[in-house]
Coordinates of N, CA and C in Angstrom, one line a residue:
V1 N -13.2 -29.3 -49.6 CA -12.1 -28.7 -48.8 C -12.7 -28.1 -47.6
N2 N -12.1 -28.4 -46.4 CA -12.6 -27.9 -45.2 C -11.9 -26.5 -45.0
R3 N -12.7 -25.6 -44.5 CA -12.1 -24.3 -44.2 C -12.0 -24.2 -42.6
A4 N -10.9 -23.6 -42.2 CA -10.5 -23.6 -40.8 C -11.5 -22.7 -40.0
P5 N -11.8 -23.0 -38.8 CA -12.7 -22.2 -38.0 C -11.9 -20.9 -37.7
F6 N -12.7 -19.9 -37.2 CA -12.0 -18.6 -36.9 C -12.7 -18.0 -35.7
F7 N -11.9 -17.2 -34.9 CA -12.4 -16.5 -33.8 C -13.2 -15.3 -34.2
T8 N -14.3 -15.1 -33.6 CA -15.1 -13.9 -33.9 C -15.0 -12.8 -32.8
E9 N -14.6 -13.3 -31.6 CA -14.5 -12.4 -30.5 C -13.5 -13.0 -29.5
F10 N -12.5 -12.2 -29.1 CA -11.6 -12.5 -28.0 C -10.8 -11.3 -27.7
P11 N -10.5 -11.0 -26.4 CA -9.7 -9.8 -26.1 C -8.2 -10.2 -26.4
E12 N -7.5 -9.2 -26.9 CA -6.1 -9.4 -27.1 C -5.3 -9.4 -25.8
S13 N -5.8 -8.5 -24.9 CA -5.1 -8.4 -23.6 C -6.2 -8.0 -22.5
I14 N -5.8 -8.3 -21.3 CA -6.6 -8.0 -20.1 C -5.8 -7.3 -19.1
E15 N -6.3 -6.2 -18.5 CA -5.6 -5.5 -17.4 C -6.5 -5.7 -16.2
A16 N -5.9 -6.1 -15.0 CA -6.7 -6.2 -13.8 C -5.8 -5.9 -12.6
D17 N -6.5 -5.7 -11.5 CA -5.8 -5.6 -10.2 C -5.9 -6.9 -9.4
E18 N -4.9 -7.1 -8.5 CA -5.1 -8.2 -7.6 C -6.4 -8.2 -6.9
S19 N -7.1 -9.3 -6.7 CA -8.4 -9.5 -6.1 C -9.5 -9.2 -7.0
D20 N -9.3 -8.8 -8.3 CA -10.3 -8.6 -9.3 C -10.8 -9.9 -9.8
L21 N -12.1 -9.9 -10.2 CA -12.6 -11.0 -11.0 C -12.4 -10.7 -12.4
I22 N -11.7 -11.7 -13.1 CA -11.4 -11.5 -14.5 C -12.4 -12.5 -15.2
Y23 N -13.3 -11.9 -16.1 CA -14.3 -12.7 -16.8 C -14.4 -12.1 -18.2
F24 N -14.2 -13.0 -19.2 CA -14.5 -12.6 -20.5 C -15.0 -13.8 -21.3
S25 N -15.6 -13.5 -22.4 CA -16.1 -14.6 -23.3 C -15.3 -14.5 -24.6
I26 N -15.2 -15.7 -25.2 CA -14.6 -15.8 -26.6 C -15.7 -16.5 -27.4
S27 N -15.6 -16.2 -28.7 CA -16.5 -16.9 -29.6 C -15.8 -17.2 -30.9
G28 N -16.4 -18.2 -31.6 CA -15.8 -18.6 -32.9 C -16.9 -19.1 -33.8
N29 N -16.5 -19.3 -35.1 CA -17.4 -19.8 -36.1 C -16.7 -20.6 -37.1
D30 N -17.5 -21.3 -37.9 CA -16.9 -22.1 -39.0 C -17.8 -21.9 -40.2
D31 N -17.2 -21.5 -41.3 CA -18.0 -21.2 -42.5 C -18.5 -22.4 -43.2
D32 N -18.0 -23.6 -42.8 CA -18.6 -24.8 -43.3 C -19.8 -25.3 -42.6
G33 N -20.1 -24.6 -41.5 CA -21.2 -25.0 -40.6 C -20.9 -26.1 -39.6
D34 N -19.6 -26.5 -39.5 CA -19.2 -27.5 -38.6 C -19.4 -27.0 -37.1
D35 N -19.7 -27.9 -36.2 CA -19.7 -27.5 -34.8 C -18.2 -27.2 -34.4
V36 N -18.1 -26.2 -33.6 CA -16.7 -25.8 -33.1 C -16.6 -26.1 -31.6
S37 N -15.4 -26.3 -31.2 CA -15.1 -26.5 -29.7 C -13.9 -25.8 -29.4
F38 N -13.8 -25.4 -28.1 CA -12.7 -24.6 -27.6 C -11.9 -25.4 -26.6
N39 N -10.6 -25.2 -26.5 CA -9.7 -25.7 -25.5 C -8.9 -24.5 -25.0
Y40 N -8.5 -24.6 -23.7 CA -7.7 -23.6 -23.1 C -6.4 -24.2 -22.5
Q41 N -5.3 -23.5 -22.6 CA -4.0 -24.0 -22.0 C -3.2 -22.8 -21.6
S42 N -2.5 -23.0 -20.5 CA -1.6 -21.9 -20.0 C -0.5 -22.6 -19.1
D43 N 0.7 -22.1 -19.3 CA 1.8 -22.7 -18.5 C 1.9 -21.9 -17.2
D44 N 1.3 -20.7 -17.0 CA 1.5 -19.9 -15.9 C 0.3 -19.5 -15.1
L45 N -0.9 -19.7 -15.6 CA -2.1 -19.3 -14.9 C -2.4 -20.4 -13.8
P46 N -2.9 -20.0 -12.6 CA -3.2 -20.9 -11.6 C -4.3 -21.9 -11.9
E47 N -4.4 -23.0 -11.2 CA -5.4 -24.0 -11.4 C -6.8 -23.5 -11.1
E48 N -7.0 -22.4 -10.3 CA -8.3 -21.8 -10.0 C -9.0 -21.3 -11.2
V49 N -8.3 -21.0 -12.3 CA -9.0 -20.5 -13.5 C -10.0 -21.5 -14.0
R50 N -11.2 -21.0 -14.3 CA -12.2 -21.9 -14.9 C -12.4 -21.5 -16.4
F51 N -12.5 -22.4 -17.2 CA -12.7 -22.2 -18.6 C -13.9 -23.1 -19.0
V52 N -14.9 -22.6 -19.6 CA -16.1 -23.4 -19.9 C -16.5 -23.2 -21.3
D53 N -16.5 -24.3 -22.1 CA -17.0 -24.3 -23.5 C -18.5 -24.4 -23.4
I54 N -19.2 -23.4 -23.8 CA -20.7 -23.4 -23.6 C -21.3 -24.4 -24.6
G55 N -20.6 -24.6 -25.8 CA -21.1 -25.6 -26.7 C -21.9 -24.9 -27.9
D56 N -22.0 -23.6 -27.9 CA -22.7 -22.9 -28.9 C -21.9 -21.9 -29.7
G57 N -20.6 -22.2 -29.7 CA -19.6 -21.3 -30.4 C -19.1 -20.2 -29.5
T58 N -19.4 -20.4 -28.2 CA -18.8 -19.4 -27.2 C -18.2 -20.2 -26.0
A59 N -17.3 -19.5 -25.3 CA -16.7 -20.1 -24.1 C -16.4 -18.9 -23.2
D60 N -16.4 -19.2 -21.9 CA -16.1 -18.2 -20.8 C -14.9 -18.6 -20.1
F61 N -14.1 -17.5 -19.8 CA -12.9 -17.6 -19.0 C -13.2 -16.8 -17.7
I62 N -13.0 -17.5 -16.5 CA -13.3 -16.9 -15.2 C -12.1 -17.1 -14.3
W63 N -11.6 -16.0 -13.7 CA -10.5 -16.2 -12.7 C -10.7 -15.1 -11.6
Q64 N -10.9 -15.6 -10.4 CA -11.0 -14.7 -9.2 C -9.6 -14.6 -8.7
T65 N -8.9 -13.4 -9.0 CA -7.5 -13.3 -8.6 C -7.4 -13.1 -7.1
R66 N -6.3 -13.3 -6.6 CA -6.0 -13.1 -5.2 C -4.9 -12.1 -5.0
F67 N -4.6 -11.7 -3.8 CA -3.6 -10.7 -3.5 C -2.2 -11.1 -3.8
S68 N -2.0 -12.4 -4.2 CA -0.7 -12.9 -4.5 C -0.5 -13.1 -6.0
D69 N -1.4 -12.6 -6.8 CA -1.4 -13.0 -8.2 C -0.8 -11.9 -9.1
A70 N -0.2 -10.9 -8.6 CA 0.4 -9.9 -9.5 C 1.4 -10.5 -10.4
G71 N 1.3 -10.1 -11.7 CA 2.2 -10.7 -12.7 C 1.7 -10.7 -14.1
E72 N 2.5 -11.3 -15.0 CA 2.1 -11.4 -16.4 C 1.8 -12.9 -16.7
Y73 N 0.7 -13.1 -17.4 CA 0.2 -14.4 -17.7 C -0.2 -14.5 -19.2
L74 N -0.2 -15.7 -19.7 CA -0.6 -15.9 -21.1 C -1.6 -17.0 -21.2
A75 N -2.8 -16.8 -21.8 CA -3.8 -17.8 -22.0 C -3.8 -18.1 -23.5
V76 N -3.8 -19.4 -23.8 CA -3.9 -19.8 -25.2 C -5.1 -20.6 -25.5
F77 N -6.0 -20.1 -26.4 CA -7.2 -20.7 -26.7 C -7.1 -21.4 -28.1
T78 N -7.6 -22.6 -28.2 CA -7.7 -23.3 -29.5 C -9.1 -23.5 -29.9
L79 N -9.4 -23.2 -31.1 CA -10.8 -23.4 -31.7 C -10.7 -24.4 -32.7
S80 N -11.5 -25.5 -32.6 CA -11.4 -26.6 -33.6 C -12.8 -26.9 -34.2
D81 N -12.8 -27.3 -35.4 CA -14.0 -27.8 -36.1 C -13.9 -29.3 -36.3
G82 N -13.0 -30.0 -35.6 CA -12.8 -31.4 -35.7 C -11.8 -31.8 -36.7
T83 N -11.5 -30.9 -37.6 CA -10.5 -31.2 -38.7 C -9.4 -30.2 -38.6
D84 N -9.7 -28.9 -38.6 CA -8.7 -27.8 -38.5 C -8.9 -27.1 -37.2
E85 N -7.8 -26.4 -36.8 CA -7.9 -25.6 -35.6 C -7.1 -24.3 -35.8
T86 N -7.4 -23.4 -35.0 CA -6.7 -22.1 -35.0 C -6.6 -21.7 -33.5
T87 N -5.6 -20.9 -33.2 CA -5.3 -20.5 -31.8 C -5.4 -19.0 -31.7
A88 N -5.6 -18.5 -30.5 CA -5.6 -17.1 -30.1 C -4.9 -17.0 -28.8
E89 N -4.1 -16.0 -28.6 CA -3.4 -15.7 -27.3 C -4.0 -14.5 -26.7
V90 N -4.2 -14.6 -25.4 CA -4.6 -13.4 -24.6 C -3.6 -13.2 -23.5
S91 N -3.0 -12.0 -23.5 CA -2.1 -11.7 -22.4 C -2.9 -11.0 -21.3
I92 N -2.5 -11.4 -20.1 CA -3.2 -10.9 -18.9 C -2.2 -10.3 -17.9
H93 N -2.4 -9.1 -17.6 CA -1.5 -8.4 -16.6 C -2.3 -8.1 -15.4
V94 N -1.8 -8.6 -14.2 CA -2.5 -8.4 -13.0 C -1.5 -7.5 -12.1
S95 N -2.0 -6.3 -11.8 CA -1.2 -5.3 -11.1 C -1.3 -5.5 -9.6
N96 N -0.2 -5.2 -8.9 CA -0.1 -5.3 -7.5 C -0.9 -4.2 -6.9
V97 N -1.6 -4.6 -5.8 CA -2.4 -3.7 -5.0 C -1.9 -3.6 -3.6
N98 N -1.5 -2.4 -3.2 CA -0.9 -2.2 -1.9 C -2.1 -2.3 -0.9
R99 N -2.0 -3.2 0.0 CA -3.1 -3.3 1.1 C -2.6 -2.5 2.3
L100 N -3.6 -2.0 3.0 CA -3.3 -1.2 4.2 C -2.7 -2.1 5.3
P101 N -1.7 -1.6 6.1 CA -1.3 -2.4 7.2 C -2.4 -2.5 8.2
V102 N -2.3 -3.5 9.1 CA -3.3 -3.7 10.2 C -2.6 -3.8 11.5
W103 N -3.3 -3.3 12.5 CA -2.8 -3.5 13.9 C -3.0 -4.9 14.3
V104 N -2.0 -5.6 14.9 CA -2.2 -6.9 15.4 C -2.1 -7.0 16.9
E105 N -1.5 -5.9 17.5 CA -1.4 -5.8 18.9 C -1.5 -4.3 19.3
V106 N -2.5 -4.0 20.0 CA -2.6 -2.6 20.6 C -3.6 -2.7 21.7
P107 N -3.2 -2.1 22.9 CA -4.2 -2.2 24.0 C -5.4 -1.3 23.8
D108 N -6.5 -1.7 24.3 CA -7.7 -0.8 24.2 C -7.5 0.4 25.1
S109 N -6.9 0.2 26.2 CA -6.6 1.3 27.1 C -5.5 1.0 28.1
V110 N -4.8 2.0 28.6 CA -3.8 1.7 29.6 C -4.1 2.6 30.8
V111 N -4.0 1.9 32.0 CA -4.3 2.6 33.3 C -3.1 2.5 34.1
S112 N -2.8 3.6 34.8 CA -1.6 3.6 35.6 C -1.8 4.6 36.8
E113 N -1.1 4.3 37.9 CA -1.1 5.2 39.0 C -0.1 6.3 38.7
A114 N -0.3 7.5 39.3 CA 0.6 8.6 39.2 C 2.0 8.2 39.6
G115 N 3.0 8.5 38.8 CA 4.4 8.2 39.1 C 4.8 6.9 38.6
Q116 N 4.0 6.0 38.1 CA 4.3 4.7 37.6 C 4.7 4.8 36.1
L117 N 5.7 4.0 35.8 CA 6.1 3.9 34.4 C 5.0 3.2 33.6
I118 N 4.6 3.8 32.5 CA 3.7 3.2 31.6 C 4.5 2.6 30.4
D119 N 4.3 1.3 30.2 CA 5.1 0.5 29.2 C 4.1 -0.5 28.6
F120 N 4.0 -0.4 27.3 CA 3.1 -1.4 26.6 C 3.6 -1.5 25.1
D121 N 3.3 -2.6 24.5 CA 3.7 -2.9 23.1 C 2.5 -2.7 22.2
V122 N 2.9 -2.3 21.0 CA 2.0 -2.2 19.9 C 2.7 -2.9 18.7
A123 N 1.9 -3.5 17.8 CA 2.5 -4.2 16.7 C 1.5 -4.1 15.5
A124 N 2.1 -4.0 14.3 CA 1.3 -4.0 13.1 C 2.0 -4.9 12.1
E125 N 1.2 -5.2 11.1 CA 1.6 -6.2 10.0 C 1.2 -5.6 8.7
D126 N 2.1 -5.9 7.7 CA 1.8 -5.5 6.3 C 1.8 -6.7 5.5
F127 N 0.6 -7.1 4.9 CA 0.5 -8.3 4.2 C 1.3 -8.3 2.8
D128 N 1.7 -7.1 2.4 CA 2.5 -7.0 1.2 C 4.0 -7.0 1.5
L129 N 4.3 -7.2 2.8 CA 5.7 -7.3 3.3 C 6.5 -6.0 3.1
N130 N 5.8 -4.8 3.1 CA 6.5 -3.6 3.0 C 7.0 -3.2 4.4
R131 N 8.1 -2.5 4.5 CA 8.6 -2.0 5.8 C 7.6 -1.0 6.4
L132 N 7.3 -1.2 7.6 CA 6.4 -0.3 8.3 C 7.1 0.7 9.2
T133 N 6.6 1.9 9.3 CA 7.1 2.9 10.2 C 6.0 3.3 11.1
L134 N 6.2 3.0 12.4 CA 5.1 3.4 13.4 C 5.5 4.7 14.1
T135 N 4.5 5.5 14.2 CA 4.7 6.8 14.9 C 3.5 7.0 15.8
Y136 N 3.6 8.0 16.7 CA 2.4 8.3 17.6 C 2.3 9.8 17.7
E137 N 1.1 10.2 18.0 CA 0.8 11.6 18.3 C -0.4 11.7 19.1
S138 N -0.4 12.5 20.1 CA -1.6 12.8 20.9 C -1.4 14.1 21.6
P139 N -2.4 14.9 21.8 CA -2.2 16.2 22.5 C -2.1 15.9 24.0
N140 N -2.4 14.7 24.5 CA -2.4 14.5 26.0 C -1.2 13.8 26.5
I141 N -0.3 13.5 25.7 CA 0.9 12.7 26.1 C 2.0 13.7 26.6
P142 N 2.6 13.5 27.8 CA 3.6 14.5 28.2 C 4.8 14.5 27.3
E143 N 5.6 15.6 27.3 CA 6.7 15.7 26.4 C 7.8 14.6 26.8
A144 N 7.8 14.1 28.0 CA 8.9 13.1 28.4 C 8.5 11.7 27.8
A145 N 7.4 11.5 27.2 CA 7.0 10.2 26.7 C 7.9 9.8 25.6
E146 N 8.3 8.6 25.5 CA 9.1 8.1 24.4 C 8.4 6.9 23.7
F147 N 8.7 6.9 22.4 CA 8.2 5.8 21.6 C 9.4 5.2 20.9
T148 N 9.6 3.9 21.2 CA 10.7 3.2 20.6 C 10.3 2.1 19.7
E149 N 10.7 2.3 18.4 CA 10.4 1.3 17.4 C 11.4 0.2 17.4
S150 N 10.9 -1.0 17.3 CA 11.8 -2.1 17.2 C 11.3 -3.1 16.2
A151 N 12.2 -3.8 15.6 CA 11.8 -4.9 14.6 C 11.5 -6.1 15.4
G152 N 10.6 -6.9 14.8 CA 10.3 -8.2 15.4 C 8.9 -8.6 15.4

């Protein structure tokens, strides 16, 4: 009678932030001494995930997350001895990371003659698509200066 293989190590869940490298190993054994092999399946993890069966009863899961990968995922691992198999599920939670906005347009300096209107544009972008609020402050700007925020 064949006995089913069993997992000896696997994480039940993984917590990570966007842009983190997720790396973990799983291992299994078979009391009958049969060689074991691993398979990996997921309906929601991206194709960039790498899963490597080392061939010695261990396997590695490797995923370099990106800034667009926040969410809940499920990885299903199957361990087989060629006759019987068993599965293990690992839930993966990737948290959103708020990235700093960046200036995309701002002059290095502005030169003007006395009495001339100084008018220039500045623009910033937020890769997380959050609404930005632009403000200014400087001890050298006259009180009559105006800063007008516009969308676009």
